[in-house]
Short mmCIF file of N, CA and C in Angstrom, two decimals:
data_model
loop_
_atom_site.label_atom_id
_atom_site.label_comp_id
_atom_site.label_asym_id
_atom_site.label_seq_id
_atom_site.Cartn_x
_atom_site.Cartn_y
_atom_site.Cartn_z
N MET A 626 -40.98 109.41 17.34
CA MET A 626 -40.27 107.79 17.03
C MET A 626 -39.63 107.37 17.88
N ARG A 627 -38.65 108.13 18.42
CA ARG A 627 -37.69 107.98 19.52
C ARG A 627 -38.33 107.56 20.88
N ASP A 628 -39.32 108.09 21.24
CA ASP A 628 -40.45 107.74 22.25
C ASP A 628 -40.86 106.20 22.18
N ASP A 629 -41.57 106.09 20.99
CA ASP A 629 -41.88 104.90 20.67
C ASP A 629 -40.84 103.46 20.89
N LEU A 630 -39.67 103.74 20.51
CA LEU A 630 -38.55 103.10 20.51
C LEU A 630 -38.26 102.58 22.13
N VAL A 631 -38.19 103.81 22.71
CA VAL A 631 -37.84 103.54 24.24
C VAL A 631 -39.32 102.83 24.93
N ASP A 632 -40.23 103.30 24.51
CA ASP A 632 -41.42 102.37 25.09
C ASP A 632 -41.44 101.20 24.54
N ALA A 633 -41.30 100.63 23.66
CA ALA A 633 -41.20 99.29 23.29
C ALA A 633 -40.07 98.57 24.22
N ALA A 634 -38.90 99.26 24.15
CA ALA A 634 -37.52 98.42 24.82
C ALA A 634 -37.75 98.43 26.39
N VAL A 635 -38.49 99.47 26.56
CA VAL A 635 -38.99 99.22 28.22
C VAL A 635 -40.45 97.88 28.52
N ASP A 636 -40.89 98.01 27.60
CA ASP A 636 -41.99 96.87 27.41
C ASP A 636 -41.34 95.54 27.42
N ILE A 637 -40.27 95.54 26.14
CA ILE A 637 -39.54 93.92 26.14
C ILE A 637 -38.93 93.92 27.55
N GLY A 638 -38.17 94.72 28.07
CA GLY A 638 -37.30 94.66 29.21
C GLY A 638 -38.57 94.34 30.43
N THR A 639 -39.43 94.74 30.61
CA THR A 639 -40.43 94.18 31.72
C THR A 639 -40.93 93.00 31.38
N VAL A 640 -41.47 92.52 30.28
CA VAL A 640 -41.85 91.28 29.81
C VAL A 640 -40.78 90.17 30.12
N VAL A 641 -39.51 90.43 29.79
CA VAL A 641 -38.33 89.39 29.76
C VAL A 641 -38.03 89.35 31.31
N ALA A 642 -37.88 90.48 31.97
CA ALA A 642 -37.88 90.38 33.72
C ALA A 642 -38.94 89.26 34.07
N SER A 643 -40.10 89.52 33.56
CA SER A 643 -41.12 88.58 34.27
C SER A 643 -41.06 87.22 33.79
N VAL A 644 -40.53 86.97 32.64
CA VAL A 644 -40.49 85.52 32.01
C VAL A 644 -39.07 84.85 33.01
N VAL A 645 -38.34 85.88 33.13
CA VAL A 645 -37.17 85.04 33.79
C VAL A 645 -37.50 84.67 34.99
N ALA A 646 -38.16 85.62 36.07
CA ALA A 646 -38.88 85.23 37.18
C ALA A 646 -39.63 84.32 37.23
N THR A 647 -40.52 83.82 36.45
CA THR A 647 -41.54 83.02 36.21
C THR A 647 -40.77 81.76 35.80
N VAL A 648 -39.63 81.65 35.19
CA VAL A 648 -38.86 80.35 34.72
C VAL A 648 -38.11 80.08 36.25
N ARG A 649 -37.60 80.70 37.00
CA ARG A 649 -37.15 80.79 38.28
C ARG A 649 -38.04 79.70 39.07
N ARG A 650 -39.21 80.17 39.22
CA ARG A 650 -40.36 79.95 40.06
C ARG A 650 -40.76 78.21 39.59
N ILE A 651 -40.78 78.23 38.44
CA ILE A 651 -41.11 77.02 37.84
C ILE A 651 -39.99 75.98 37.91
N GLU A 652 -38.71 76.45 37.88
CA GLU A 652 -37.62 75.41 38.18
C GLU A 652 -37.39 75.04 39.28
N ASP A 653 -37.90 75.79 40.54
CA ASP A 653 -37.74 75.61 42.02
C ASP A 653 -38.95 74.58 42.25
N ARG A 654 -39.81 74.73 41.37
CA ARG A 654 -41.12 73.99 41.89
C ARG A 654 -40.84 72.44 40.97
N LEU A 655 -40.36 72.49 40.26
CA LEU A 655 -40.05 71.23 39.54
C LEU A 655 -38.85 70.28 40.40
N ALA A 656 -38.09 71.15 40.77
CA ALA A 656 -36.53 70.70 41.80
C ALA A 656 -37.37 69.92 42.91
N ARG A 657 -38.41 70.47 43.11
CA ARG A 657 -39.31 69.85 44.61
C ARG A 657 -40.11 68.94 44.24
N THR A 658 -40.25 68.79 42.88
CA THR A 658 -41.44 67.78 42.28
C THR A 658 -41.06 66.45 42.35
N THR A 659 -40.90 65.61 43.22
CA THR A 659 -39.92 64.33 43.04
C THR A 659 -40.87 62.91 43.01
N ALA A 660 -42.15 63.24 43.15
CA ALA A 660 -42.93 61.58 43.42
C ALA A 660 -42.91 60.97 41.72
N PRO A 661 -42.71 59.74 42.04
CA PRO A 661 -42.60 58.83 40.67
C PRO A 661 -43.80 59.24 39.80
N SER A 662 -44.97 59.15 40.34
CA SER A 662 -46.13 59.54 39.39
C SER A 662 -46.18 60.71 38.84
N LEU A 663 -45.23 61.73 39.13
CA LEU A 663 -45.37 63.13 38.58
C LEU A 663 -44.27 63.05 37.75
N ARG A 664 -43.14 62.06 37.48
CA ARG A 664 -42.16 62.15 36.37
C ARG A 664 -42.74 62.42 35.08
N PRO A 665 -43.59 61.81 34.54
CA PRO A 665 -44.13 62.16 33.12
C PRO A 665 -44.37 63.79 33.00
N ALA A 666 -45.19 64.30 33.91
CA ALA A 666 -45.44 65.34 33.79
C ALA A 666 -44.46 66.58 33.97
N VAL A 667 -43.34 66.11 34.88
CA VAL A 667 -42.29 66.86 35.07
C VAL A 667 -41.30 66.89 33.63
N ALA A 668 -41.05 65.90 33.19
CA ALA A 668 -39.99 65.55 31.99
C ALA A 668 -41.14 66.42 30.91
N ASP A 669 -42.24 66.19 31.01
CA ASP A 669 -43.13 67.02 29.78
C ASP A 669 -42.80 68.62 29.75
N ILE A 670 -43.11 68.80 30.97
CA ILE A 670 -42.96 70.55 31.59
C ILE A 670 -41.49 71.06 31.32
N ARG A 671 -40.00 69.93 31.64
CA ARG A 671 -38.82 70.60 31.05
C ARG A 671 -38.49 70.34 29.95
N SER A 672 -39.34 69.62 28.75
CA SER A 672 -39.07 69.64 27.29
C SER A 672 -39.70 71.11 26.84
N GLN A 673 -41.11 71.40 27.35
CA GLN A 673 -41.57 72.56 27.16
C GLN A 673 -40.87 73.80 27.22
N MET A 674 -40.42 73.74 28.50
CA MET A 674 -39.71 74.70 29.11
C MET A 674 -38.04 75.07 28.22
N ALA A 675 -37.52 73.76 27.64
CA ALA A 675 -36.52 74.06 26.67
C ALA A 675 -36.65 74.56 25.37
N ARG A 676 -37.87 74.45 24.99
CA ARG A 676 -38.39 74.93 23.72
C ARG A 676 -38.99 76.47 23.79
N LEU A 677 -39.18 76.52 24.93
CA LEU A 677 -39.89 78.15 25.25
C LEU A 677 -38.77 79.01 25.54
N VAL A 678 -37.90 78.69 26.54
CA VAL A 678 -37.16 79.52 27.04
C VAL A 678 -35.47 79.13 27.03
N GLY A 679 -35.44 78.62 25.74
CA GLY A 679 -33.90 78.22 25.69
C GLY A 679 -32.88 79.13 25.55
N PRO A 680 -31.84 79.20 25.25
CA PRO A 680 -30.81 80.30 24.97
C PRO A 680 -31.29 80.96 23.58
N GLY A 681 -31.18 82.32 23.62
CA GLY A 681 -31.67 83.06 22.77
C GLY A 681 -33.41 83.21 22.84
N PHE A 682 -34.09 82.80 23.69
CA PHE A 682 -35.70 82.98 23.68
C PHE A 682 -36.29 84.03 23.29
N VAL A 683 -35.33 85.33 23.81
CA VAL A 683 -36.05 86.64 23.44
C VAL A 683 -36.21 86.82 21.72
N VAL A 684 -34.95 86.43 21.21
CA VAL A 684 -35.18 86.72 19.67
C VAL A 684 -36.01 85.36 18.79
N ALA A 685 -35.84 84.41 19.38
CA ALA A 685 -36.74 83.24 19.01
C ALA A 685 -37.94 83.57 19.21
N ALA A 686 -38.62 84.28 20.34
CA ALA A 686 -39.74 84.27 20.33
C ALA A 686 -40.19 85.80 19.81
N GLY A 687 -39.52 86.72 19.53
CA GLY A 687 -39.76 87.73 18.97
C GLY A 687 -40.67 88.65 19.80
N ALA A 688 -40.62 89.99 19.73
CA ALA A 688 -41.33 91.21 20.35
C ALA A 688 -42.87 90.54 20.68
N ALA A 689 -43.14 90.31 19.47
CA ALA A 689 -44.49 90.22 19.24
C ALA A 689 -44.92 88.96 20.13
N ARG A 690 -44.23 87.78 20.51
CA ARG A 690 -44.68 86.92 21.05
C ARG A 690 -44.33 86.86 22.51
N LEU A 691 -43.69 87.72 23.10
CA LEU A 691 -43.18 87.69 24.60
C LEU A 691 -44.10 87.60 25.42
N HIS A 692 -45.28 88.60 25.34
CA HIS A 692 -46.38 88.09 26.27
C HIS A 692 -46.90 86.95 26.23
N ASP A 693 -46.96 86.44 24.85
CA ASP A 693 -47.96 84.97 24.62
C ASP A 693 -46.66 84.18 25.54
N LEU A 694 -45.62 84.19 25.64
CA LEU A 694 -44.62 83.57 26.11
C LEU A 694 -44.79 83.61 27.74
N LEU A 695 -45.05 84.45 28.16
CA LEU A 695 -45.17 84.81 29.82
C LEU A 695 -46.52 83.72 30.07
N ARG A 696 -47.68 83.99 28.93
CA ARG A 696 -48.47 83.56 29.52
C ARG A 696 -48.65 81.83 29.43
N TYR A 697 -47.55 81.35 28.60
CA TYR A 697 -47.66 79.99 28.38
C TYR A 697 -47.09 79.65 29.57
N LEU A 698 -45.98 80.19 30.31
CA LEU A 698 -45.11 79.96 31.31
C LEU A 698 -45.94 79.95 32.64
N ARG A 699 -47.12 80.67 32.64
CA ARG A 699 -48.06 80.83 33.84
C ARG A 699 -48.83 79.82 33.72
N ALA A 700 -49.15 79.18 32.38
CA ALA A 700 -49.99 78.31 32.27
C ALA A 700 -49.47 77.00 32.91
N ILE A 701 -48.07 77.01 32.87
CA ILE A 701 -47.26 75.88 33.26
C ILE A 701 -47.26 76.14 34.83
N GLU A 702 -47.09 76.86 35.39
CA GLU A 702 -47.51 77.16 36.87
C GLU A 702 -48.81 76.84 37.32
N ARG A 703 -50.06 76.92 36.62
CA ARG A 703 -51.39 76.49 36.58
C ARG A 703 -51.53 74.95 36.85
N ARG A 704 -50.85 74.25 35.66
CA ARG A 704 -50.22 73.03 35.48
C ARG A 704 -49.85 72.15 36.84
N LEU A 705 -48.75 73.13 37.26
CA LEU A 705 -47.89 72.48 38.73
C LEU A 705 -49.00 72.44 39.81
N ASP A 706 -49.89 73.75 39.94
CA ASP A 706 -51.15 73.81 40.83
C ASP A 706 -51.50 72.52 41.15
N ARG A 707 -52.27 71.87 40.11
CA ARG A 707 -53.02 70.98 39.82
C ARG A 707 -52.48 69.72 39.68
N LEU A 708 -51.30 69.42 39.41
CA LEU A 708 -50.84 68.38 39.11
C LEU A 708 -50.71 67.21 40.20
N GLY A 709 -50.59 67.47 41.62
CA GLY A 709 -50.56 66.95 42.51
C GLY A 709 -51.95 65.91 42.54
N ASP A 710 -53.04 67.05 42.28
CA ASP A 710 -54.42 66.28 42.48
C ASP A 710 -54.60 64.92 41.58
N SER A 711 -54.35 65.28 40.40
CA SER A 711 -54.77 64.17 39.56
C SER A 711 -53.57 63.73 38.43
N PRO A 712 -52.57 63.36 38.90
CA PRO A 712 -51.38 62.89 37.87
C PRO A 712 -52.06 61.87 36.58
N ALA A 713 -52.94 61.18 36.97
CA ALA A 713 -53.61 60.52 35.95
C ALA A 713 -54.12 61.23 34.84
N ARG A 714 -54.95 62.33 35.38
CA ARG A 714 -55.55 63.35 34.44
C ARG A 714 -54.74 64.13 33.52
N ASP A 715 -53.42 64.41 34.29
CA ASP A 715 -52.56 65.18 33.49
C ASP A 715 -51.86 64.45 32.37
N LEU A 716 -51.74 63.06 32.45
CA LEU A 716 -51.15 62.09 31.74
C LEU A 716 -52.22 61.98 30.54
N GLU A 717 -53.45 62.02 30.73
CA GLU A 717 -54.56 61.93 29.96
C GLU A 717 -55.02 63.13 28.81
N LEU A 718 -54.37 64.50 29.53
CA LEU A 718 -54.43 65.41 28.91
C LEU A 718 -53.13 65.69 27.90
N MET A 719 -52.08 65.11 28.36
CA MET A 719 -50.83 65.13 27.51
C MET A 719 -50.92 64.31 26.43
N ALA A 720 -51.79 63.37 26.35
CA ALA A 720 -51.68 62.59 25.28
C ALA A 720 -51.80 63.01 23.71
N PRO A 721 -53.23 63.67 23.80
CA PRO A 721 -53.32 64.36 22.32
C PRO A 721 -52.15 65.46 21.76
N ILE A 722 -51.59 65.98 22.81
CA ILE A 722 -50.39 66.79 22.44
C ILE A 722 -49.41 66.25 22.10
N ARG A 723 -49.14 65.01 22.80
CA ARG A 723 -47.80 64.47 22.34
C ARG A 723 -47.82 63.77 20.92
N ARG A 724 -49.27 63.45 20.64
CA ARG A 724 -49.55 62.85 18.94
C ARG A 724 -49.33 64.11 18.16
N LEU A 725 -49.88 65.38 18.65
CA LEU A 725 -49.74 66.25 17.64
C LEU A 725 -48.09 66.67 17.41
N GLU A 726 -47.47 66.51 18.59
CA GLU A 726 -46.13 67.13 18.58
C GLU A 726 -45.01 66.19 17.82
N SER A 727 -45.50 64.92 17.58
CA SER A 727 -44.68 63.99 16.95
C SER A 727 -44.71 64.66 15.34
N PRO A 728 -43.55 64.22 14.53
CA PRO A 728 -43.54 64.88 13.30
C PRO A 728 -44.81 64.44 12.34
N THR A 729 -45.11 65.19 11.64
CA THR A 729 -46.28 64.83 10.78
C THR A 729 -45.89 64.63 9.51
N PRO A 730 -46.92 64.07 8.65
CA PRO A 730 -46.34 63.83 6.96
C PRO A 730 -46.87 64.90 6.54
N GLU A 731 -47.73 65.75 7.17
CA GLU A 731 -47.93 67.19 6.21
C GLU A 731 -46.53 67.87 6.15
N LEU A 732 -45.91 67.98 7.35
CA LEU A 732 -44.72 68.73 7.48
C LEU A 732 -43.71 68.41 6.67
N ALA A 733 -43.34 66.84 6.86
CA ALA A 733 -42.41 66.27 6.13
C ALA A 733 -42.40 65.99 4.44
N SER A 734 -43.49 66.15 3.83
CA SER A 734 -44.26 65.92 2.69
C SER A 734 -44.66 67.17 2.06
N GLY A 735 -44.39 68.12 2.74
CA GLY A 735 -44.70 69.51 2.28
C GLY A 735 -43.75 70.05 1.17
N PRO A 736 -43.99 71.38 0.22
CA PRO A 736 -43.04 71.85 -1.07
C PRO A 736 -41.82 71.79 -0.34
N ARG A 737 -40.73 71.95 -1.06
CA ARG A 737 -39.39 72.65 -0.39
C ARG A 737 -39.06 73.82 -0.76
N VAL A 738 -40.10 74.81 -0.71
CA VAL A 738 -39.66 75.96 -1.04
C VAL A 738 -39.22 76.74 0.45
N ALA A 739 -38.22 77.53 0.09
CA ALA A 739 -37.41 78.20 1.04
C ALA A 739 -37.90 78.57 1.91
N GLY A 740 -38.05 77.82 3.49
CA GLY A 740 -38.67 79.10 4.71
C GLY A 740 -40.11 78.28 4.82
N LEU A 741 -40.64 77.79 3.66
CA LEU A 741 -42.03 77.25 4.04
C LEU A 741 -42.26 76.27 5.00
N ILE A 742 -41.43 75.02 5.11
CA ILE A 742 -41.58 74.39 5.81
C ILE A 742 -41.24 74.87 7.62
N GLN A 743 -40.32 75.54 7.49
CA GLN A 743 -39.98 76.28 8.70
C GLN A 743 -41.17 77.14 9.18
N SER A 744 -41.65 77.72 8.05
CA SER A 744 -42.98 78.74 8.46
C SER A 744 -43.99 77.85 9.49
N ARG A 745 -44.20 76.98 8.41
CA ARG A 745 -45.39 75.64 8.87
C ARG A 745 -45.20 75.15 10.16
N SER A 746 -43.99 74.94 10.43
CA SER A 746 -43.56 74.42 11.62
C SER A 746 -43.59 75.33 12.95
N ASN A 747 -43.29 76.45 12.54
CA ASN A 747 -43.44 77.83 13.64
C ASN A 747 -44.86 77.71 13.98
N ILE A 748 -45.69 77.75 12.93
CA ILE A 748 -47.21 78.13 13.13
C ILE A 748 -47.64 76.93 14.06
N LEU A 749 -47.22 75.91 13.99
CA LEU A 749 -47.68 74.75 14.59
C LEU A 749 -47.33 74.74 15.88
N ARG A 750 -46.16 75.12 16.27
CA ARG A 750 -45.41 75.25 17.42
C ARG A 750 -46.52 76.13 18.34
N TRP A 751 -46.68 77.15 17.93
CA TRP A 751 -47.39 78.47 18.43
C TRP A 751 -48.91 77.76 18.87
N MET A 752 -49.36 77.07 18.03
CA MET A 752 -50.78 76.59 18.07
C MET A 752 -50.62 75.37 19.20
N LEU A 753 -49.74 74.79 19.19
CA LEU A 753 -49.62 73.54 20.27
C LEU A 753 -49.49 74.29 21.38
N GLU A 754 -48.63 75.22 21.75
CA GLU A 754 -48.82 76.12 22.98
C GLU A 754 -50.02 76.55 23.23
N GLU A 755 -50.88 77.08 22.57
CA GLU A 755 -52.04 77.50 22.64
C GLU A 755 -53.05 76.01 23.39
N LEU A 756 -52.86 75.08 22.56
CA LEU A 756 -53.35 73.76 22.89
C LEU A 756 -52.79 73.29 24.60
N ARG A 757 -51.71 73.90 24.83
CA ARG A 757 -51.52 73.23 26.13
C ARG A 757 -51.86 74.05 27.41
N VAL A 758 -52.25 75.81 26.97
CA VAL A 758 -52.80 76.44 27.71
C VAL A 758 -54.15 75.84 27.84
N SER A 759 -54.99 75.44 26.82
CA SER A 759 -56.19 75.18 26.96
C SER A 759 -56.17 73.83 27.88
N GLN A 760 -55.46 73.14 27.52
CA GLN A 760 -55.59 71.61 28.23
C GLN A 760 -55.10 71.80 29.80
N PHE A 761 -53.89 72.51 30.05
CA PHE A 761 -53.69 72.55 31.37
C PHE A 761 -53.98 73.52 32.08
N ALA A 762 -54.47 74.51 31.76
CA ALA A 762 -54.72 76.02 32.61
C ALA A 762 -56.10 76.38 32.60
N SER A 763 -57.22 75.74 31.75
CA SER A 763 -58.36 76.52 31.93
C SER A 763 -59.44 75.16 31.74
N CYS A 764 -60.49 75.58 31.85
CA CYS A 764 -61.48 74.39 31.58
C CYS A 764 -62.08 74.77 30.52
N SER A 765 -62.00 76.05 29.73
CA SER A 765 -62.74 76.06 28.61
C SER A 765 -61.80 76.50 27.34
N ALA A 766 -62.06 75.98 26.03
CA ALA A 766 -61.21 75.97 24.76
C ALA A 766 -61.34 77.54 24.32
N PRO A 767 -60.16 78.36 24.79
CA PRO A 767 -60.10 79.61 24.24
C PRO A 767 -59.83 79.62 22.70
N PRO A 768 -60.60 80.54 21.93
CA PRO A 768 -60.07 80.30 20.26
C PRO A 768 -58.56 80.32 20.13
N ILE A 769 -58.24 79.57 19.43
CA ILE A 769 -56.85 79.69 19.02
C ILE A 769 -56.31 81.01 18.15
N ARG A 770 -57.31 81.24 17.01
CA ARG A 770 -56.73 82.78 16.34
C ARG A 770 -58.30 82.78 15.40
N SER A 771 -58.32 83.80 15.01
CA SER A 771 -59.52 84.46 14.20
C SER A 771 -59.33 83.25 12.80
N ALA A 772 -60.31 83.03 12.10
CA ALA A 772 -60.26 82.41 11.18
C ALA A 772 -60.10 83.14 9.92
N ARG A 773 -60.08 84.37 10.07
CA ARG A 773 -60.03 85.50 8.88
C ARG A 773 -58.69 85.74 9.09
N SER A 774 -57.92 85.79 10.28
CA SER A 774 -56.52 86.58 10.32
C SER A 774 -55.58 85.70 10.42
N GLY A 775 -55.91 84.36 10.42
CA GLY A 775 -54.76 83.72 10.94
C GLY A 775 -53.79 83.92 12.02
N PHE A 776 -52.63 83.64 11.85
CA PHE A 776 -51.55 84.08 12.93
C PHE A 776 -50.95 85.08 12.07
N CYS A 777 -50.34 85.82 13.17
CA CYS A 777 -49.61 87.33 12.81
C CYS A 777 -50.40 88.35 11.76
N GLY A 778 -51.69 88.35 11.85
CA GLY A 778 -52.63 89.17 11.11
C GLY A 778 -52.62 88.76 9.67
N ARG A 779 -52.12 87.69 9.15
CA ARG A 779 -52.57 87.46 7.75
C ARG A 779 -53.25 85.99 7.63
N SER A 780 -53.80 85.76 6.59
CA SER A 780 -54.23 84.66 6.17
C SER A 780 -53.64 83.65 5.86
N ILE A 781 -53.59 82.16 6.65
CA ILE A 781 -52.62 81.32 6.27
C ILE A 781 -53.08 79.76 5.85
N GLY A 782 -54.42 79.84 5.91
CA GLY A 782 -54.94 78.74 5.60
C GLY A 782 -54.51 77.26 6.28
N TRP A 783 -54.01 77.57 7.49
CA TRP A 783 -53.45 76.59 8.25
C TRP A 783 -54.30 75.13 8.07
N GLN A 784 -55.38 75.13 8.16
CA GLN A 784 -56.30 74.09 8.19
C GLN A 784 -56.03 73.15 7.03
N ALA A 785 -56.04 73.49 5.87
CA ALA A 785 -55.64 73.06 4.62
C ALA A 785 -54.35 72.18 4.91
N GLU A 786 -53.46 73.37 5.49
CA GLU A 786 -51.94 72.97 5.56
C GLU A 786 -51.79 71.91 6.78
N PHE A 787 -52.60 71.68 7.93
CA PHE A 787 -52.53 70.56 8.44
C PHE A 787 -53.65 69.84 8.98
N PRO A 788 -54.14 69.04 7.89
CA PRO A 788 -55.40 68.45 8.15
C PRO A 788 -55.55 67.30 9.31
N ALA A 789 -54.18 67.16 9.69
CA ALA A 789 -54.32 66.03 10.82
C ALA A 789 -54.88 66.62 12.30
N ILE A 790 -54.84 68.16 12.05
CA ILE A 790 -55.27 68.86 13.46
C ILE A 790 -56.83 69.21 13.16
N GLY A 791 -57.56 68.76 14.03
CA GLY A 791 -59.00 68.88 13.69
C GLY A 791 -59.37 69.98 14.32
N VAL A 792 -60.35 70.81 13.69
CA VAL A 792 -61.02 72.11 14.34
C VAL A 792 -62.28 72.24 14.23
N HIS A 793 -63.09 73.06 14.87
CA HIS A 793 -64.28 73.36 14.32
C HIS A 793 -64.56 74.82 14.46
N HIS A 794 -65.59 75.36 14.26
CA HIS A 794 -65.83 76.68 13.82
C HIS A 794 -66.90 77.30 14.87
N VAL A 795 -66.42 78.02 15.74
CA VAL A 795 -67.52 78.77 16.50
C VAL A 795 -67.50 80.45 16.54
N GLY A 796 -68.40 80.62 15.56
CA GLY A 796 -68.64 81.89 15.06
C GLY A 796 -67.57 82.20 13.90
N ASP A 797 -66.47 82.96 14.36
CA ASP A 797 -65.53 83.63 13.36
C ASP A 797 -64.36 83.00 14.57
N ALA A 798 -64.14 82.09 15.31
CA ALA A 798 -62.95 81.47 15.66
C ALA A 798 -62.84 79.96 15.33
N GLN A 799 -61.93 79.44 15.60
CA GLN A 799 -61.45 78.22 15.47
C GLN A 799 -61.26 77.61 16.83
N ARG A 800 -61.27 76.36 16.89
CA ARG A 800 -60.96 75.45 18.20
C ARG A 800 -60.28 74.29 18.09
N VAL A 801 -59.53 73.90 18.67
CA VAL A 801 -58.89 72.43 18.23
C VAL A 801 -59.79 71.62 18.88
N HIS A 802 -60.08 70.26 18.29
CA HIS A 802 -61.03 69.30 18.87
C HIS A 802 -60.52 68.69 20.06
N GLY A 803 -61.17 68.31 20.76
CA GLY A 803 -60.47 67.12 21.79
C GLY A 803 -60.07 68.13 23.37
N LEU A 804 -60.42 69.49 23.15
CA LEU A 804 -60.01 70.45 24.45
C LEU A 804 -61.30 70.03 25.67
N GLY A 805 -60.51 69.89 26.93
CA GLY A 805 -61.73 69.68 27.87
C GLY A 805 -60.91 69.70 29.18
N CYS A 806 -62.26 69.78 30.24
CA CYS A 806 -61.33 69.93 31.71
C CYS A 806 -61.80 68.83 32.52
#
């Protein structure tokens, strides 16, 4: 048991160190990205970074999400790699994400059971991060999560809870509509 705790602590420390180093690289690059045509993307990335690695990010993400967090930051680096080639394309890719990030009637009108709105909002938050990876860091749309297991290994029926998010099934996986490179 104690060895497992030590291993987990070392893993968390290693991932957090990688996250901090990646954040520094991104912040350095953002500081050097000053062209007017890139300002919308820089503002979007800064906003995303504030959500991902603000004060208390380790606790907010939780040990289970730290590896995902690092992947999201590396996707930002890939986005920055491509940004100068086509700022217009970046804006085009940003548009559906912006629409999904705006408050949805489904969240606002959901049942007021304690924690349910927060749970739905948190699920949507991580789904949007996966969408960002798909939009900006790859040319293929990876599955968001298994249709059977949902997020965190349990079925959540997110399709019914978020009908504004279009999905289609590919085997046992679900993909968000509108992904492409």
